[in-house]
Amino acid sequence: MAGMAAAASSTDRPGALDITRRLTEICGPPFARFAGPADEVAGRPARWVAVPGGAHAAAEVLRLAARHDLTVVPRGAGTKIDWGAAPDRVDIMLDTGRLAGIGHEPAGSPTAQVGAGTPLRAVQATLERTGQRLALDAPSPGATLGGVLAAGEAGPLRHRHGSPCDQLVGVRYLDADGELVDAGGGAAGLELARLLCGSQGALGVLVSATLRVQAVPAGRIWVSRPVWTPLEVHDLIRTVLAARLDPAAVELDLPAGAGSRPRQGTRAAAMAAHPSMAGRVRGGPGGAGRLVVLLEGGPADVAERADRLVALLGPGAAASHAAPDWWRRYPFGPGDTALRIEVPIADLHAAVYALRDAAGGPVPVRGSAGLGVVHAALPGAMSPDRVASILAAVRGVLLARQGRCVVVSAPPAVRRAVDLWGELAGLARLRAAKAHLDPHHRLAPGRLPGGL
């Protein structure tokens, strides 16, 4: 509340009305205003909100900010606005909602140019009319393409197709001085384009991105199997990957209640193995988790691979033409402390056991187990000291395994008290990039690791 009051009073300072008038001239009367209570970034309130109607208007906003030594933080749909560290200041929140649209490409073109403010689901709906798609399935509902790239967000399809940043051909972005830059078309340009991914708008303001497109798969089948322990998951993933069935995704949902496999009597085991039960989903205890493998391709080929996988995974395995209800959903909710664990897949079970031991019991874990990238949730009511001790324990285990644990989002008290990032090998490179692209720290200062 004190921060909001300070932001409100800052708009009363001499010159504030002049800045508001200038923002209105740039963006249009309905699209520039003093910020309201909901206009904040990870708890840090903004002073103004500007919604420019195009790249040139956005450039004018950045030039205005430079002249008045104001900071700028981009916002897409706001689905991940509370992720990461709070910026030091949010003078102008630059809403990218009007930097939207899909470029006209020839039929069958291998790429699509998409405005940063375009909702991802709108992009997919448009491409599907021509039988194409982006191989992006970010979990945040309503997320814009720019927001997905700026947060480095990826969904289940990352297993086969890589992250959204891996699919970039190029980007157009505005630097801190308001200059429009095209990055791509070569190794150096592509490296710069991918550097903007995951930068939370602290290295440049994305205007549009050009990405590879592909044909929509004619067949999709999800093969699932109940799981109870992280070690069982480890063994099953090894089996799946060794079978070379070319999965599009390998996802795990391990709820907090998952524990030891229940004992089965002889008759129950015999009934479960009866031919009439082949391919059926058998009800298990509420604490059972699920390992789900997505197969994509031609209908006949996918059906054949699914049959092989069901037989390979054994009792309890089943095939379905619909995704489970938790697919593309995070295990955490608003107010939780959300963690992302990245570890070599051979050590994923060790990381989950370490998290359980540190927390004093199972915690919900979900994500791309086939890549060793999962999310976990700690209760929002957990004290900052307790969260800090859990992080220290988990990171200690991960350090020896070339893994890391990042706090994705957290209540304000936790965010202030803990190290969100842990050890970061690329910090020196990130610091050099910030110094080169935003030497005056006008773009989302403090949003990146190391207070950059």
CSV table of N, CA, C and O in Angstrom, one decimal, residues 333-386:
chain,number,residue,atom,x,y,z
A,333,GLY,N,-0.8,-22.1,-8.0
A,333,GLY,CA,-1.9,-21.1,-8.2
A,333,GLY,C,-1.5,-19.8,-7.7
A,333,GLY,O,-0.4,-19.6,-7.2
A,334,PRO,N,-2.4,-18.8,-7.9
A,334,PRO,CA,-2.1,-17.4,-7.4
A,334,PRO,C,-1.8,-17.5,-5.9
A,334,PRO,O,-2.5,-18.1,-5.1
A,335,GLY,N,-0.7,-16.8,-5.5
A,335,GLY,CA,-0.3,-16.8,-4.1
A,335,GLY,C,0.7,-17.8,-3.6
A,335,GLY,O,1.3,-17.7,-2.5
A,336,ASP,N,0.8,-18.9,-4.4
A,336,ASP,CA,1.8,-19.9,-4.1
A,336,ASP,C,3.2,-19.5,-4.4
A,336,ASP,O,3.4,-18.5,-5.1
A,337,THR,N,4.2,-20.2,-3.8
A,337,THR,CA,5.6,-20.0,-4.2
A,337,THR,C,5.8,-21.1,-5.3
A,337,THR,O,5.8,-22.2,-5.0
A,338,ALA,N,6.1,-20.6,-6.5
A,338,ALA,CA,6.2,-21.5,-7.6
A,338,ALA,C,7.7,-21.7,-7.9
A,338,ALA,O,8.5,-20.7,-8.1
A,339,LEU,N,8.1,-22.9,-8.1
A,339,LEU,CA,9.5,-23.3,-8.4
A,339,LEU,C,9.6,-23.9,-9.7
A,339,LEU,O,8.7,-24.7,-10.1
A,340,ARG,N,10.7,-23.7,-10.4
A,340,ARG,CA,11.1,-24.4,-11.6
A,340,ARG,C,12.4,-25.2,-11.4
A,340,ARG,O,13.4,-24.5,-11.0
A,341,ILE,N,12.4,-26.5,-11.6
A,341,ILE,CA,13.6,-27.3,-11.4
A,341,ILE,C,14.0,-27.8,-12.8
A,341,ILE,O,13.2,-28.3,-13.6
A,342,GLU,N,15.3,-27.6,-13.1
A,342,GLU,CA,15.9,-28.0,-14.3
A,342,GLU,C,17.1,-28.9,-13.9
A,342,GLU,O,18.0,-28.4,-13.2
A,343,VAL,N,17.1,-30.1,-14.4
A,343,VAL,CA,18.1,-31.1,-14.0
A,343,VAL,C,18.2,-32.1,-15.1
A,343,VAL,O,17.2,-32.4,-15.8
A,344,PRO,N,19.4,-32.7,-15.3
A,344,PRO,CA,19.4,-33.9,-16.3
A,344,PRO,C,18.4,-34.9,-15.9
A,344,PRO,O,18.2,-35.2,-14.7
A,345,ILE,N,17.8,-35.5,-16.9
A,345,ILE,CA,16.7,-36.4,-16.6
A,345,ILE,C,17.1,-37.6,-15.8
A,345,ILE,O,16.2,-38.1,-15.0
A,346,ALA,N,18.3,-38.0,-15.8
A,346,ALA,CA,18.7,-39.1,-15.0
A,346,ALA,C,18.7,-38.8,-13.5
A,346,ALA,O,18.7,-39.7,-12.7
A,347,ASP,N,18.7,-37.5,-13.2
A,347,ASP,CA,18.7,-37.0,-11.8
A,347,ASP,C,17.4,-36.4,-11.4
A,347,ASP,O,17.4,-35.8,-10.3
A,348,LEU,N,16.4,-36.4,-12.2
A,348,LEU,CA,15.1,-35.8,-11.8
A,348,LEU,C,14.6,-36.4,-10.5
A,348,LEU,O,14.1,-35.7,-9.7
A,349,HIS,N,14.6,-37.7,-10.4
A,349,HIS,CA,14.1,-38.3,-9.2
A,349,HIS,C,14.8,-37.9,-8.0
A,349,HIS,O,14.2,-37.6,-6.9
A,350,ALA,N,16.1,-37.7,-8.1
A,350,ALA,CA,16.9,-37.2,-6.9
A,350,ALA,C,16.5,-35.8,-6.5
A,350,ALA,O,16.4,-35.5,-5.3
A,351,ALA,N,16.2,-34.9,-7.5
A,351,ALA,CA,15.7,-33.6,-7.2
A,351,ALA,C,14.4,-33.6,-6.5
A,351,ALA,O,14.1,-32.8,-5.6
A,352,VAL,N,13.4,-34.4,-7.0
A,352,VAL,CA,12.1,-34.5,-6.4
A,352,VAL,C,12.2,-35.0,-5.0
A,352,VAL,O,11.5,-34.5,-4.1
A,353,TYR,N,13.0,-36.0,-4.8
A,353,TYR,CA,13.2,-36.6,-3.4
A,353,TYR,C,13.8,-35.5,-2.5
A,353,TYR,O,13.4,-35.4,-1.3
A,354,ALA,N,14.8,-34.8,-3.0
A,354,ALA,CA,15.4,-33.7,-2.2
A,354,ALA,C,14.3,-32.6,-1.8
A,354,ALA,O,14.3,-32.1,-0.7
A,355,LEU,N,13.5,-32.3,-2.8
A,355,LEU,CA,12.4,-31.3,-2.5
A,355,LEU,C,11.4,-31.9,-1.4
A,355,LEU,O,11.1,-31.1,-0.5
A,356,ARG,N,11.1,-33.1,-1.5
A,356,ARG,CA,10.2,-33.7,-0.5
A,356,ARG,C,10.9,-33.8,0.8
A,356,ARG,O,10.2,-33.4,1.9
A,357,ASP,N,12.1,-34.1,0.9
A,357,ASP,CA,12.8,-34.2,2.2
A,357,ASP,C,12.9,-32.8,2.8
A,357,ASP,O,12.7,-32.7,4.0
A,358,ALA,N,13.2,-31.8,2.0
A,358,ALA,CA,13.4,-30.5,2.6
A,358,ALA,C,12.0,-29.9,3.0
A,358,ALA,O,12.0,-29.2,4.0
A,359,ALA,N,11.0,-30.2,2.3
A,359,ALA,CA,9.6,-29.7,2.6
A,359,ALA,C,8.9,-30.5,3.7
A,359,ALA,O,7.9,-30.1,4.3
A,360,GLY,N,9.5,-31.7,4.1
A,360,GLY,CA,8.9,-32.5,5.1
A,360,GLY,C,7.7,-33.3,4.6
A,360,GLY,O,6.9,-33.9,5.4
A,361,GLY,N,7.6,-33.5,3.3
A,361,GLY,CA,6.5,-34.3,2.7
A,361,GLY,C,6.4,-34.0,1.2
A,361,GLY,O,7.0,-33.1,0.7
A,362,PRO,N,5.6,-34.8,0.5
A,362,PRO,CA,5.4,-34.6,-0.9
A,362,PRO,C,4.8,-33.2,-1.3
A,362,PRO,O,4.0,-32.7,-0.5
A,363,VAL,N,5.3,-32.6,-2.3
A,363,VAL,CA,4.8,-31.4,-2.9
A,363,VAL,C,4.3,-31.6,-4.3
A,363,VAL,O,4.9,-32.5,-5.0
A,364,PRO,N,3.3,-30.9,-4.8
A,364,PRO,CA,2.9,-31.2,-6.2
A,364,PRO,C,4.0,-30.8,-7.2
A,364,PRO,O,4.6,-29.7,-7.1
A,365,VAL,N,4.2,-31.7,-8.1
A,365,VAL,CA,5.3,-31.5,-9.2
A,365,VAL,C,4.6,-31.9,-10.5
A,365,VAL,O,3.9,-32.8,-10.7
A,366,ARG,N,4.9,-31.0,-11.5
A,366,ARG,CA,4.3,-31.3,-12.9
A,366,ARG,C,5.2,-30.6,-13.9
A,366,ARG,O,5.8,-29.6,-13.7
A,367,GLY,N,5.3,-31.3,-15.1
A,367,GLY,CA,6.1,-30.7,-16.1
A,367,GLY,C,6.7,-31.7,-17.1
A,367,GLY,O,6.3,-32.9,-17.1
A,368,SER,N,7.7,-31.2,-17.8
A,368,SER,CA,8.3,-32.0,-18.9
A,368,SER,C,9.4,-32.9,-18.3
A,368,SER,O,10.6,-32.7,-18.5
A,369,ALA,N,8.9,-34.0,-17.8
A,369,ALA,CA,9.8,-35.0,-17.1
A,369,ALA,C,10.8,-35.6,-18.2
A,369,ALA,O,11.9,-36.0,-17.8
A,370,GLY,N,10.4,-35.7,-19.4
A,370,GLY,CA,11.3,-36.2,-20.4
A,370,GLY,C,12.5,-35.3,-20.7
A,370,GLY,O,13.4,-35.7,-21.4
A,371,LEU,N,12.4,-34.1,-20.2
A,371,LEU,CA,13.6,-33.2,-20.4
A,371,LEU,C,14.2,-32.8,-19.1
A,371,LEU,O,15.2,-32.0,-19.0
A,372,GLY,N,13.6,-33.2,-18.0
A,372,GLY,CA,14.1,-32.8,-16.6
A,372,GLY,C,13.7,-31.4,-16.3
A,372,GLY,O,14.4,-30.8,-15.5
A,373,VAL,N,12.6,-30.9,-16.8
A,373,VAL,CA,12.2,-29.5,-16.5
A,373,VAL,C,10.8,-29.6,-15.9
A,373,VAL,O,9.8,-29.9,-16.6
A,374,VAL,N,10.6,-29.4,-14.6
A,374,VAL,CA,9.3,-29.5,-13.9
A,374,VAL,C,9.1,-28.3,-13.0
A,374,VAL,O,10.0,-27.6,-12.7
A,375,HIS,N,7.8,-28.0,-12.7
A,375,HIS,CA,7.5,-27.0,-11.8
A,375,HIS,C,6.9,-27.6,-10.5
A,375,HIS,O,6.3,-28.7,-10.5
A,376,ALA,N,7.1,-26.9,-9.4
A,376,ALA,CA,6.6,-27.4,-8.1
A,376,ALA,C,5.9,-26.2,-7.4
A,376,ALA,O,6.2,-25.1,-7.7
A,377,ALA,N,5.1,-26.5,-6.4
A,377,ALA,CA,4.4,-25.5,-5.7
A,377,ALA,C,4.6,-25.7,-4.2
A,377,ALA,O,4.4,-26.8,-3.6
A,378,LEU,N,4.9,-24.6,-3.5
A,378,LEU,CA,4.9,-24.5,-2.0
A,378,LEU,C,3.8,-23.6,-1.6
A,378,LEU,O,3.5,-22.6,-2.3
A,379,PRO,N,3.1,-23.9,-0.5
A,379,PRO,CA,2.0,-23.1,0.0
A,379,PRO,C,2.4,-21.6,0.2
A,379,PRO,O,3.5,-21.3,0.7
A,380,GLY,N,1.5,-20.7,-0.3
A,380,GLY,CA,1.8,-19.3,-0.1
A,380,GLY,C,1.9,-18.9,1.3
A,380,GLY,O,2.5,-17.9,1.6
A,381,ALA,N,1.3,-19.6,2.3
A,381,ALA,CA,1.4,-19.3,3.7
A,381,ALA,C,2.7,-19.7,4.3
A,381,ALA,O,2.9,-19.3,5.5
A,382,MET,N,3.5,-20.4,3.6
A,382,MET,CA,4.8,-20.9,4.2
A,382,MET,C,5.7,-19.7,4.4
A,382,MET,O,5.8,-18.8,3.6
A,383,SER,N,6.4,-19.6,5.5
A,383,SER,CA,7.2,-18.5,5.9
A,383,SER,C,8.4,-18.3,5.0
A,383,SER,O,8.9,-19.3,4.5
A,384,PRO,N,8.8,-17.1,4.8
A,384,PRO,CA,10.0,-16.9,4.0
A,384,PRO,C,11.3,-17.7,4.4
A,384,PRO,O,12.0,-18.2,3.6
A,385,ASP,N,11.5,-17.8,5.7
A,385,ASP,CA,12.6,-18.5,6.3
A,385,ASP,C,12.5,-20.0,5.9
A,385,ASP,O,13.5,-20.6,5.5
A,386,ARG,N,11.3,-20.5,5.9
A,386,ARG,CA,11.1,-21.9,5.6
A,386,ARG,C,11.4,-22.1,4.1
A,386,ARG,O,12.0,-23.1,3.7
